[in-house]
Amino acid sequence: MKRLKSHVLGNWHLADGAFADIVDPCSEEVVAGASTAGIDFEAVLSFAREQGSSALGAMTFAQRGELLMGLSKALHAHRDELIELSLVNTGATRKDAKFDLDGASGTLAFYAYLGKELGDKRTLIDGDGVALGRSAKFWGQHVLRPLSGVAVHINAFNFPAWGFAEKAACALLAGMPVITKPATSSAMVTERCVEILVDSGLLPDGAFQFVCGSTGDLLSRLGSQDVLAFTGSADTALKLRSGENLLATNARVNLEADSLNAAVLGPDLDSDSEAWDLFVREVVREMTQKSGQKCTAVRRIFVPEARLDEIQELLIEGLSSVVVGDPRDGSVNMGPLANTRQLDDAVAGVAKLSAEADIVFGTGARVDGTGAEPKRGYYFGPTLLRAKSADAADEIHRHEVFGPCATLVPYDGEAKTAASLVARANGTLVTSLYSNDLEFIERFVAAGGCYTGRIYLGSEKMAAQAPGSGLALPQSQHGGPGRAGGGAELGGLDGLRLYMQRVALQGSRQMIDRLYGE
Ligand code: NAP
């Protein structure tokens, strides 16, 4: 069995015990172990705050951009090997592994490009300057400077490459060193990615450390210039953010948590329109890509009552082409869930939803996987439910089943009703709305915009280029209000804000212009 290592203080650290098992979800075979026993977290923090901070602080945005481009290329060069490893560690199909790995190298490359655009600067200018006195002589200008501490990144199991890379891209470009921790169950992929990055020789000392296993007492040692960026379940998010030390120091905390994302079919669409086909195609994909283990997956499907039967039939037709099993079998196009806890949670979750919705496709139970040994592996087929009554339903707006599962819910075709149904989840990462009717869209955004971090507008005009609502593009914000964590990541240069202090400079316009003028 492989024992995974951490990379701290400039060296690989192999723990001498307390290893947690990592299992191949296709076969349930233990394939690796992870532990951070023996790591001195105070020393890890000091290494980052001293060496990492000063090395990155000395670099211009363009130089940090070059660093990110080098990291992106290094990962991309090992793509095939990482695809194979994703299969062993997470049961991902080739397509799903590529989604994660290309997301990682693509986001690093995007921020590399932004660094190049910013050029030889080390300070970000934030908005236009403004006259503060009677004349323009007394001038105000906001600037952004990197925090002097360390960015601690804790990631969920479902994106072992993209998850750490998207956070690291923003922090490193901002000029903050990183300590990253993957979820234990998918840490094999992250460990290999980090090995590739370390071997590239590009990372300055202390700029990027990797903790593979428990965080020990790391979080209780964070201070006011440090940042915690977390992605995972709402329960863990609550636990971490309520830590006494984080509350006492006001260290910045960014949370990306659960989300009951919705897809809404506008009343203007019917079966002969392109946007209708897009809706059906994308709902099926957003339910089943990465076996539904995506924070942006569609969990609730709102359809005008009169169209519900037709849409149900088409979704069932689409879901019927899904073959769940071990991706080593060529016919399989959806892998297992990541681990036994995820499988148990999915089964229990569907049972909970079944109290107020009928299962119209799938079983809501474990299934044997194609190409896998009977009774082995965490296989769970696509499951579609249909709410018995839209008004009475409650759990479907509250309980996230983190698997290939979604619930159809009828609505009256009014934008306001659709928005109020979206709102019942108390905050989502993304809502997709399929309509060509501008007035309907405007009414929906006006009533529902504040409940979601992103609205994906599926229509005839963009159908040919539609990437699907589940893709978190680095140009756009990723994060949502309320239950979704209240955080914000990515969104171009806005993604750097978490790692920088906004400073209002007030003084002579001439002086400020000479210091920071373009
Ligand atoms: P999780 O159980 O909350 O774990 C998330 C991370 O937190 C893991 O790295 C885990 O490490 C770590 N962790 C757990 N307890 C901790 C503690 N006391 N101190 C420090 N770290 C701790 O979530 P998950 O099962 O990995 O991921 C599934 C959930 O993530 C879903 O609910 C999904 O909606 C959400 N998610 C959200 C987004 C988003 O962007 N909003 C993206 C992806 C997933 P160990 O693995 O070592 O326990």
XYZ file of C-alpha atoms and ligand atoms in Angstrom:
566
model
C 0.000 0.000 0.000
C 1.309 3.436 -0.933
C 1.863 5.848 1.945
C 1.266 9.409 0.852
C 3.600 12.170 1.933
C 3.157 15.821 2.777
C 5.493 18.473 1.385
C 6.437 20.888 4.162
C 9.468 22.981 5.106
C 10.932 22.320 1.671
C 10.962 18.526 2.082
C 8.755 15.486 1.696
C 7.443 14.316 5.058
C 6.426 10.676 5.580
C 4.438 10.158 8.773
C 5.414 7.331 11.063
C 1.856 6.221 11.860
C -1.875 7.063 12.175
C -2.558 6.498 8.459
C -6.161 6.837 7.238
C -7.081 4.362 4.494
C -7.734 5.513 0.937
C -9.878 3.124 -1.069
C -10.422 2.440 -4.776
C -14.194 3.102 -4.974
C -14.586 0.661 -7.870
C -13.340 -2.338 -5.895
C -13.207 -1.183 -2.248
C -9.538 -2.203 -2.190
C -7.301 -0.096 0.083
C -4.804 1.597 -2.233
C -3.050 4.169 -0.044
C -2.879 5.805 3.367
C -2.512 9.424 4.475
C -1.277 10.917 7.720
C 0.296 14.138 8.929
C 1.615 12.672 12.181
C 4.856 14.342 13.210
C 4.352 17.614 11.318
C 5.212 20.738 13.329
C 2.475 23.092 12.103
C 3.955 26.160 13.794
C 7.161 25.623 11.816
C 5.133 25.112 8.622
C 3.370 28.434 9.186
C 6.606 30.281 9.926
C 8.245 28.864 6.799
C 5.365 30.178 4.687
C 5.047 33.548 6.433
C 8.764 34.251 6.331
C 10.269 32.614 3.249
C 7.161 32.193 1.098
C 5.836 35.677 1.701
C 9.086 37.444 1.003
C 9.829 35.408 -2.125
C 6.408 36.088 -3.615
C 6.395 39.703 -2.416
C 9.626 40.350 -4.316
C 8.039 39.127 -7.556
C 5.956 41.331 -9.863
C 2.528 40.217 -11.056
C 4.094 39.301 -14.391
C 6.675 37.080 -12.671
C 4.000 35.397 -10.565
C 2.046 34.931 -13.793
C 5.072 33.206 -15.345
C 5.237 30.941 -12.299
C 1.551 30.004 -12.730
C 2.039 29.332 -16.433
C 4.947 27.015 -15.619
C 2.813 25.147 -13.078
C -0.056 24.864 -15.559
C 2.237 23.418 -18.228
C 3.842 20.996 -15.778
C 0.433 19.584 -14.800
C -0.741 19.422 -18.389
C 2.398 17.503 -19.408
C 1.382 14.724 -16.983
C -2.295 14.680 -17.955
C -2.469 11.054 -19.127
C -0.779 9.704 -16.042
C -3.074 11.785 -13.810
C -6.161 10.527 -15.669
C -5.098 6.953 -14.880
C -4.481 7.820 -11.240
C -7.890 9.539 -10.955
C -9.496 6.274 -12.001
C -7.683 4.277 -9.296
C -8.218 6.865 -6.577
C -11.680 8.268 -7.355
C -13.259 5.903 -9.885
C -13.484 8.774 -12.389
C -14.165 8.067 -16.048
C -11.616 9.575 -18.474
C -14.041 12.392 -19.255
C -14.623 13.207 -15.591
C -10.901 13.079 -14.798
C -10.202 15.444 -17.701
C -12.856 17.838 -16.406
C -10.962 18.075 -13.101
C -7.427 18.142 -14.535
C -8.134 20.557 -17.378
C -9.969 22.769 -14.889
C -6.748 22.840 -12.843
C -4.329 23.635 -15.660
C -6.831 25.965 -17.380
C -7.422 28.059 -14.260
C -3.674 28.337 -13.580
C -3.168 29.427 -17.202
C -5.986 31.984 -16.966
C -4.450 33.625 -13.882
C -1.025 33.444 -15.544
C -2.480 35.533 -18.357
C -3.935 38.057 -15.877
C -0.502 38.311 -14.225
C 1.102 39.032 -17.576
C -1.480 41.736 -18.266
C -0.760 43.409 -14.912
C 2.920 43.545 -15.791
C 5.669 44.893 -13.567
C 3.428 46.059 -10.723
C 3.184 44.648 -7.198
C 0.201 46.719 -6.073
C -3.292 46.492 -7.562
C -5.155 49.721 -8.255
C -8.773 49.327 -7.196
C -11.158 51.513 -9.172
C -10.800 55.169 -10.103
C -9.359 57.821 -7.835
C -11.676 60.487 -6.460
C -11.336 64.126 -5.360
C -11.752 64.313 -1.593
C -11.396 68.068 -1.116
C -12.744 71.207 -2.753
C -10.338 70.711 -5.643
C -8.668 67.636 -7.132
C -5.467 68.338 -5.135
C -6.605 66.223 -2.175
C -7.133 62.852 -3.751
C -8.282 59.377 -2.728
C -7.324 56.081 -4.356
C -7.939 52.526 -3.209
C -5.127 50.028 -3.686
C -4.798 46.330 -2.835
C -1.724 44.869 -1.097
C -1.142 41.168 -0.311
C -1.684 40.095 3.296
C 1.551 39.181 5.036
C 0.342 35.804 6.352
C -0.441 32.466 4.770
C -3.451 31.159 2.846
C -4.656 27.801 4.189
C -6.742 25.936 1.629
C -8.958 22.983 2.595
C -10.643 21.199 -0.289
C -13.472 18.754 -0.924
C -12.910 15.264 -2.335
C -14.649 15.819 -5.647
C -12.056 17.994 -7.413
C -8.642 16.753 -6.258
C -6.784 18.780 -8.917
C -9.009 21.735 -9.856
C -9.922 22.396 -6.215
C -6.401 23.092 -5.014
C -5.232 24.728 -8.264
C -7.999 27.326 -8.516
C -7.420 28.504 -4.966
C -3.619 28.461 -5.348
C -3.775 30.424 -8.633
C -5.521 33.365 -6.932
C -3.422 33.331 -3.749
C -0.053 33.010 -5.514
C -0.887 35.716 -8.046
C -1.955 37.980 -5.176
C 1.418 37.277 -3.537
C 0.354 35.036 -0.648
C 1.989 31.686 0.182
C -0.251 28.635 0.353
C -0.665 25.607 2.595
C -3.078 23.251 0.865
C -4.930 20.254 2.238
C -6.924 17.872 0.032
C -9.770 15.660 1.248
C -8.147 12.433 2.398
C -10.238 10.149 0.161
C -8.934 11.680 -3.096
C -5.488 12.769 -1.869
C -3.539 10.399 -4.158
C -4.310 12.586 -7.159
C -3.437 15.791 -5.307
C -0.205 14.304 -3.931
C 0.950 13.388 -7.438
C 0.001 16.853 -8.770
C 2.042 18.456 -5.980
C 4.976 16.141 -6.723
C 4.876 17.343 -10.330
C 4.788 20.987 -9.233
C 7.642 20.512 -6.759
C 9.716 18.648 -9.353
C 9.211 21.505 -11.805
C 11.609 23.472 -9.586
C 9.537 26.607 -10.156
C 8.097 27.118 -6.674
C 10.026 29.501 -4.428
C 10.788 28.159 -0.922
C 7.752 28.377 1.349
C 5.370 29.517 -1.422
C 3.416 26.268 -1.550
C 3.210 23.523 1.086
C 1.055 20.417 1.040
C -0.520 18.774 4.066
C -1.807 15.280 3.299
C -4.137 14.173 6.110
C -5.399 15.918 9.221
C -4.678 19.623 9.796
C -3.733 18.921 13.433
C -3.531 22.208 15.334
C -2.911 24.302 12.209
C -6.168 26.268 12.322
C -5.788 27.165 15.982
C -2.455 28.796 15.078
C -3.757 31.126 12.355
C -3.487 34.865 12.938
C -5.063 38.080 11.692
C -3.027 38.239 8.454
C -3.859 34.643 7.515
C -6.702 33.344 5.363
C -8.704 30.130 5.502
C -10.443 29.167 2.259
C -12.609 26.079 2.682
C -14.623 23.967 0.251
C -16.769 21.139 1.549
C -19.966 20.387 3.390
C -22.004 22.984 5.271
C -21.527 21.012 8.504
C -17.718 21.136 8.337
C -17.872 24.770 7.228
C -19.865 25.665 10.341
C -17.470 23.755 12.570
C -14.379 25.405 11.134
C -15.698 28.952 11.001
C -16.821 28.732 14.647
C -13.307 27.843 15.815
C -12.431 30.100 18.743
C -9.116 31.179 17.254
C -10.585 32.194 13.903
C -13.288 34.206 15.642
C -10.797 35.837 18.012
C -8.240 36.811 15.359
C -10.728 37.755 12.619
C -8.574 35.821 10.176
C -10.390 35.926 6.859
C -12.523 32.883 6.140
C -14.045 32.064 2.764
C -16.535 29.212 2.624
C -17.779 27.282 -0.385
C -20.345 24.771 0.840
C -23.431 22.745 -0.178
C -25.822 23.976 -2.793
C -29.218 22.847 -4.059
C -28.797 24.294 -7.529
C -31.855 24.639 -9.726
C -32.549 24.405 -13.447
C -35.649 26.315 -14.556
C -37.486 25.775 -17.842
C -39.115 28.989 -19.072
C -42.792 28.801 -20.147
C -41.931 30.129 -23.624
C -40.019 26.996 -24.643
C -41.530 24.009 -26.357
C -40.208 20.826 -27.822
C -39.299 22.273 -31.223
C -36.947 24.885 -29.801
C -33.199 24.549 -29.502
C -33.182 25.869 -25.936
C -35.613 23.096 -24.913
C -33.170 20.475 -26.228
C -30.342 22.284 -24.467
C -32.298 22.142 -21.202
C -32.845 18.388 -21.468
C -29.267 17.675 -22.552
C -27.710 19.832 -19.869
C -29.919 18.639 -16.999
C -28.949 15.047 -17.805
C -25.274 16.007 -17.951
C -25.407 18.138 -14.787
C -27.026 15.238 -12.927
C -24.532 12.596 -14.014
C -21.167 14.241 -14.755
C -18.671 13.170 -12.064
C -21.446 10.860 -10.823
C -23.343 13.926 -9.620
C -20.552 14.757 -7.169
C -20.278 18.359 -8.260
C -21.100 21.356 -6.079
C -22.665 22.930 -9.173
C -24.762 19.875 -10.154
C -28.482 20.354 -10.739
C -30.518 19.089 -7.754
C -33.919 20.698 -8.438
C -35.640 20.951 -11.817
C -38.488 23.448 -12.089
C -40.786 22.894 -15.063
C -44.135 24.512 -15.987
C -46.833 22.064 -14.869
C -48.188 21.481 -18.377
C -44.748 20.374 -19.622
C -43.816 18.163 -16.705
C -44.765 14.760 -18.185
C -43.012 15.496 -21.465
C -39.814 16.674 -19.739
C -39.883 13.722 -17.349
C -40.022 11.325 -20.279
C -37.124 13.031 -22.075
C -34.957 13.120 -18.958
C -35.630 9.424 -18.363
C -34.652 8.727 -21.964
C -31.371 10.620 -21.444
C -30.623 8.990 -18.091
C -31.301 5.545 -19.570
C -28.127 5.837 -21.644
C -26.004 6.063 -18.495
C -24.008 2.911 -17.765
C -22.763 2.948 -14.175
C -19.771 0.824 -13.297
C -16.007 0.481 -13.263
C -14.637 2.869 -15.942
C -12.033 0.225 -16.873
C -14.966 -1.362 -18.751
C -15.300 0.459 -22.087
C -19.116 0.597 -21.954
C -19.200 2.515 -18.658
C -19.865 6.248 -18.793
C -20.487 6.971 -15.093
C -18.229 5.839 -12.255
C -19.009 5.031 -8.600
C -19.431 7.444 -5.699
C -16.180 8.365 -3.973
C -16.399 6.351 -0.788
C -18.660 4.373 1.479
C -19.830 7.473 3.388
C -20.901 9.152 0.159
C -22.827 6.030 -0.861
C -24.552 5.713 2.529
C -25.429 9.430 2.473
C -26.866 9.183 -1.050
C -29.055 6.184 -0.160
C -30.262 7.854 3.057
C -30.791 11.131 1.203
C -33.031 9.621 -1.467
C -35.038 7.859 1.267
C -35.573 11.251 2.885
C -36.666 12.894 -0.375
C -38.979 9.952 -1.116
C -41.299 11.093 1.662
C -42.347 13.996 -0.521
C -41.370 12.888 -4.038
C -41.812 9.705 -6.090
C -38.811 7.995 -7.630
C -39.575 7.985 -11.369
C -36.197 6.667 -12.516
C -33.535 4.638 -10.676
C -33.797 2.837 -7.373
C -32.226 5.086 -4.757
C -30.189 2.071 -3.630
C -26.701 0.704 -4.265
C -26.413 -1.155 -7.548
C -23.834 -3.584 -8.889
C -21.517 -1.817 -11.324
C -20.940 -2.949 -14.895
C -17.487 -4.531 -15.089
C -17.204 -4.714 -11.307
C -17.361 -7.648 -8.922
C -20.932 -8.135 -7.635
C -21.566 -6.489 -4.246
C -18.257 -4.570 -4.439
C -17.829 -0.852 -5.144
C -19.831 2.254 -4.297
C -22.153 2.258 -7.309
C -25.324 4.311 -7.361
C -27.388 4.754 -10.533
C -28.936 8.010 -11.760
C -32.066 8.735 -9.743
C -34.848 11.098 -10.777
C -37.660 12.013 -8.402
C -40.884 13.945 -8.961
C -42.353 16.084 -6.211
C -45.844 15.027 -5.159
C -46.817 18.617 -4.481
C -44.640 21.658 -5.110
C -46.066 23.610 -2.190
C -45.762 20.912 0.441
C -42.252 19.885 -0.543
C -39.633 20.883 1.960
C -36.717 18.412 2.066
C -36.080 18.794 -1.669
C -35.160 22.411 -0.950
C -33.144 21.499 2.107
C -31.377 18.191 1.655
C -28.495 17.851 -0.822
C -28.006 14.320 -2.162
C -24.399 14.487 -3.368
C -24.781 11.997 -6.196
C -26.531 11.585 -9.584
C -29.895 12.603 -8.205
C -32.373 15.434 -8.817
C -36.055 16.175 -8.268
C -38.587 17.455 -10.798
C -40.905 20.110 -9.403
C -43.858 21.671 -11.256
C -44.469 25.416 -11.149
C -47.110 27.709 -12.600
C -44.897 29.254 -15.309
C -44.568 32.604 -13.501
C -41.042 34.037 -13.114
C -41.838 35.100 -9.559
C -42.893 31.583 -8.561
C -39.745 30.067 -10.106
C -37.601 32.608 -8.228
C -39.369 31.907 -4.940
C -38.782 28.158 -5.395
C -35.091 28.810 -6.094
C -34.978 30.952 -2.930
C -36.276 28.135 -0.748
C -32.819 26.508 -0.749
C -31.495 29.537 1.167
C -28.695 30.341 -1.209
C -27.194 28.454 -4.153
C -24.007 28.496 -6.220
C -25.711 28.492 -9.596
C -29.168 28.604 -11.110
C -29.745 27.814 -14.755
C -32.637 29.440 -16.532
C -33.634 28.310 -20.018
C -35.714 30.839 -21.896
C -35.638 33.144 -24.911
C -38.140 35.556 -23.335
C -36.339 38.713 -22.141
C -39.192 39.888 -19.956
C -39.445 36.542 -18.183
C -35.667 36.505 -17.625
C -35.683 40.068 -16.287
C -38.518 39.296 -13.843
C -36.735 36.131 -12.698
C -33.386 37.903 -12.135
C -35.125 40.748 -10.282
C -36.899 38.354 -7.913
C -34.293 35.573 -7.619
C -30.883 37.122 -8.327
C -30.038 37.711 -4.674
C -30.413 34.017 -3.822
C -27.717 32.691 -6.114
C -24.086 33.412 -7.020
C -24.443 32.814 -10.745
C -27.296 32.654 -13.237
C -26.619 30.627 -16.362
C -28.938 31.779 -19.135
C -29.573 28.933 -21.580
C -31.084 30.190 -24.840
C -31.195 29.621 -28.576
C -28.492 32.233 -29.193
C -25.806 30.581 -27.045
C -26.798 26.915 -27.450
C -23.971 26.170 -29.903
C -21.318 27.345 -27.421
C -23.023 26.370 -24.153
C -20.515 24.863 -21.710
C -23.181 23.756 -19.191
C -24.060 25.421 -15.916
C -21.714 23.186 -13.936
C -18.528 24.668 -15.310
C -16.971 27.196 -12.919
C -15.198 29.459 -15.390
C -12.370 31.514 -13.837
C -13.682 34.710 -15.438
C -16.931 34.468 -13.435
C -17.539 34.389 -9.716
C -17.824 31.013 -8.011
C -19.687 31.111 -4.710
C -23.166 31.804 -3.451
C -25.016 33.333 -0.517
C -26.389 31.676 2.610
C -26.227 27.924 2.637
C -23.762 27.924 -0.293
C -21.270 29.373 2.178
C -21.526 33.100 1.481
C -18.098 32.995 -0.176
C -16.707 34.146 -3.499
C -13.813 32.715 -5.471
C -12.490 33.281 -8.993
C -14.224 36.041 -10.992
C -11.035 37.267 -12.681
C -9.030 39.721 -10.579
C -11.795 39.781 -7.941
C -10.501 36.337 -6.935
C -7.374 38.037 -5.563
C -9.294 40.211 -3.094
C -9.519 37.489 -0.450
C -5.732 37.517 -0.225
C -5.210 41.281 -0.273
C -5.939 44.225 1.993
C -7.774 47.151 0.454
C -6.057 50.336 1.535
C -7.586 53.794 0.992
C -4.735 56.177 0.170
C -5.546 59.823 0.852
C -3.137 62.591 -0.124
C -1.854 64.787 -2.878
C -3.095 63.683 -6.264
C 0.295 64.347 -7.790
C 2.003 62.131 -5.224
C -0.523 59.275 -5.590
C -0.376 59.470 -9.374
C 3.426 59.341 -9.331
C 3.382 56.337 -7.043
C 0.580 54.336 -8.600
C -0.517 56.103 -11.804
C -0.910 53.896 -14.847
P -16.287 17.548 4.019
O -16.471 16.246 4.647
O -16.885 18.736 4.657
O -14.701 17.729 3.881
C -14.157 18.843 3.226
C -12.716 19.050 3.658
O -12.698 19.422 5.028
C -11.850 17.799 3.549
O -10.561 18.177 3.126
C -11.816 17.283 4.985
O -10.662 16.537 5.252
C -11.769 18.607 5.724
N -12.168 18.538 7.118
C -13.212 17.855 7.657
N -13.262 18.078 8.992
C -12.237 18.918 9.282
C -11.743 19.509 10.480
N -12.335 19.305 11.656
N -10.650 20.313 10.420
C -10.021 20.547 9.242
N -10.455 20.005 8.062
C -11.539 19.213 8.090
O -16.795 17.558 2.522
P -16.501 16.482 1.366
O -17.241 15.233 1.703
O -15.041 16.393 1.069
O -17.162 17.195 0.115
C -18.521 17.107 -0.200
C -19.241 18.385 0.071
O -18.513 19.496 -0.454
C -20.588 18.461 -0.574
O -21.515 18.819 0.386
C -20.460 19.554 -1.640
O -21.653 20.269 -1.851
C -19.398 20.403 -1.110
N -18.663 21.070 -2.173
C -18.815 22.409 -2.352
C -18.124 23.059 -3.350
C -18.257 24.545 -3.563
O -17.476 25.098 -4.322
N -19.205 25.193 -2.956
C -17.266 22.349 -4.182
C -17.140 20.979 -3.977
C -17.849 20.351 -2.967
P -10.702 14.923 5.378
O -11.115 14.410 4.058
O -9.308 14.588 5.738
O -11.708 14.635 6.453
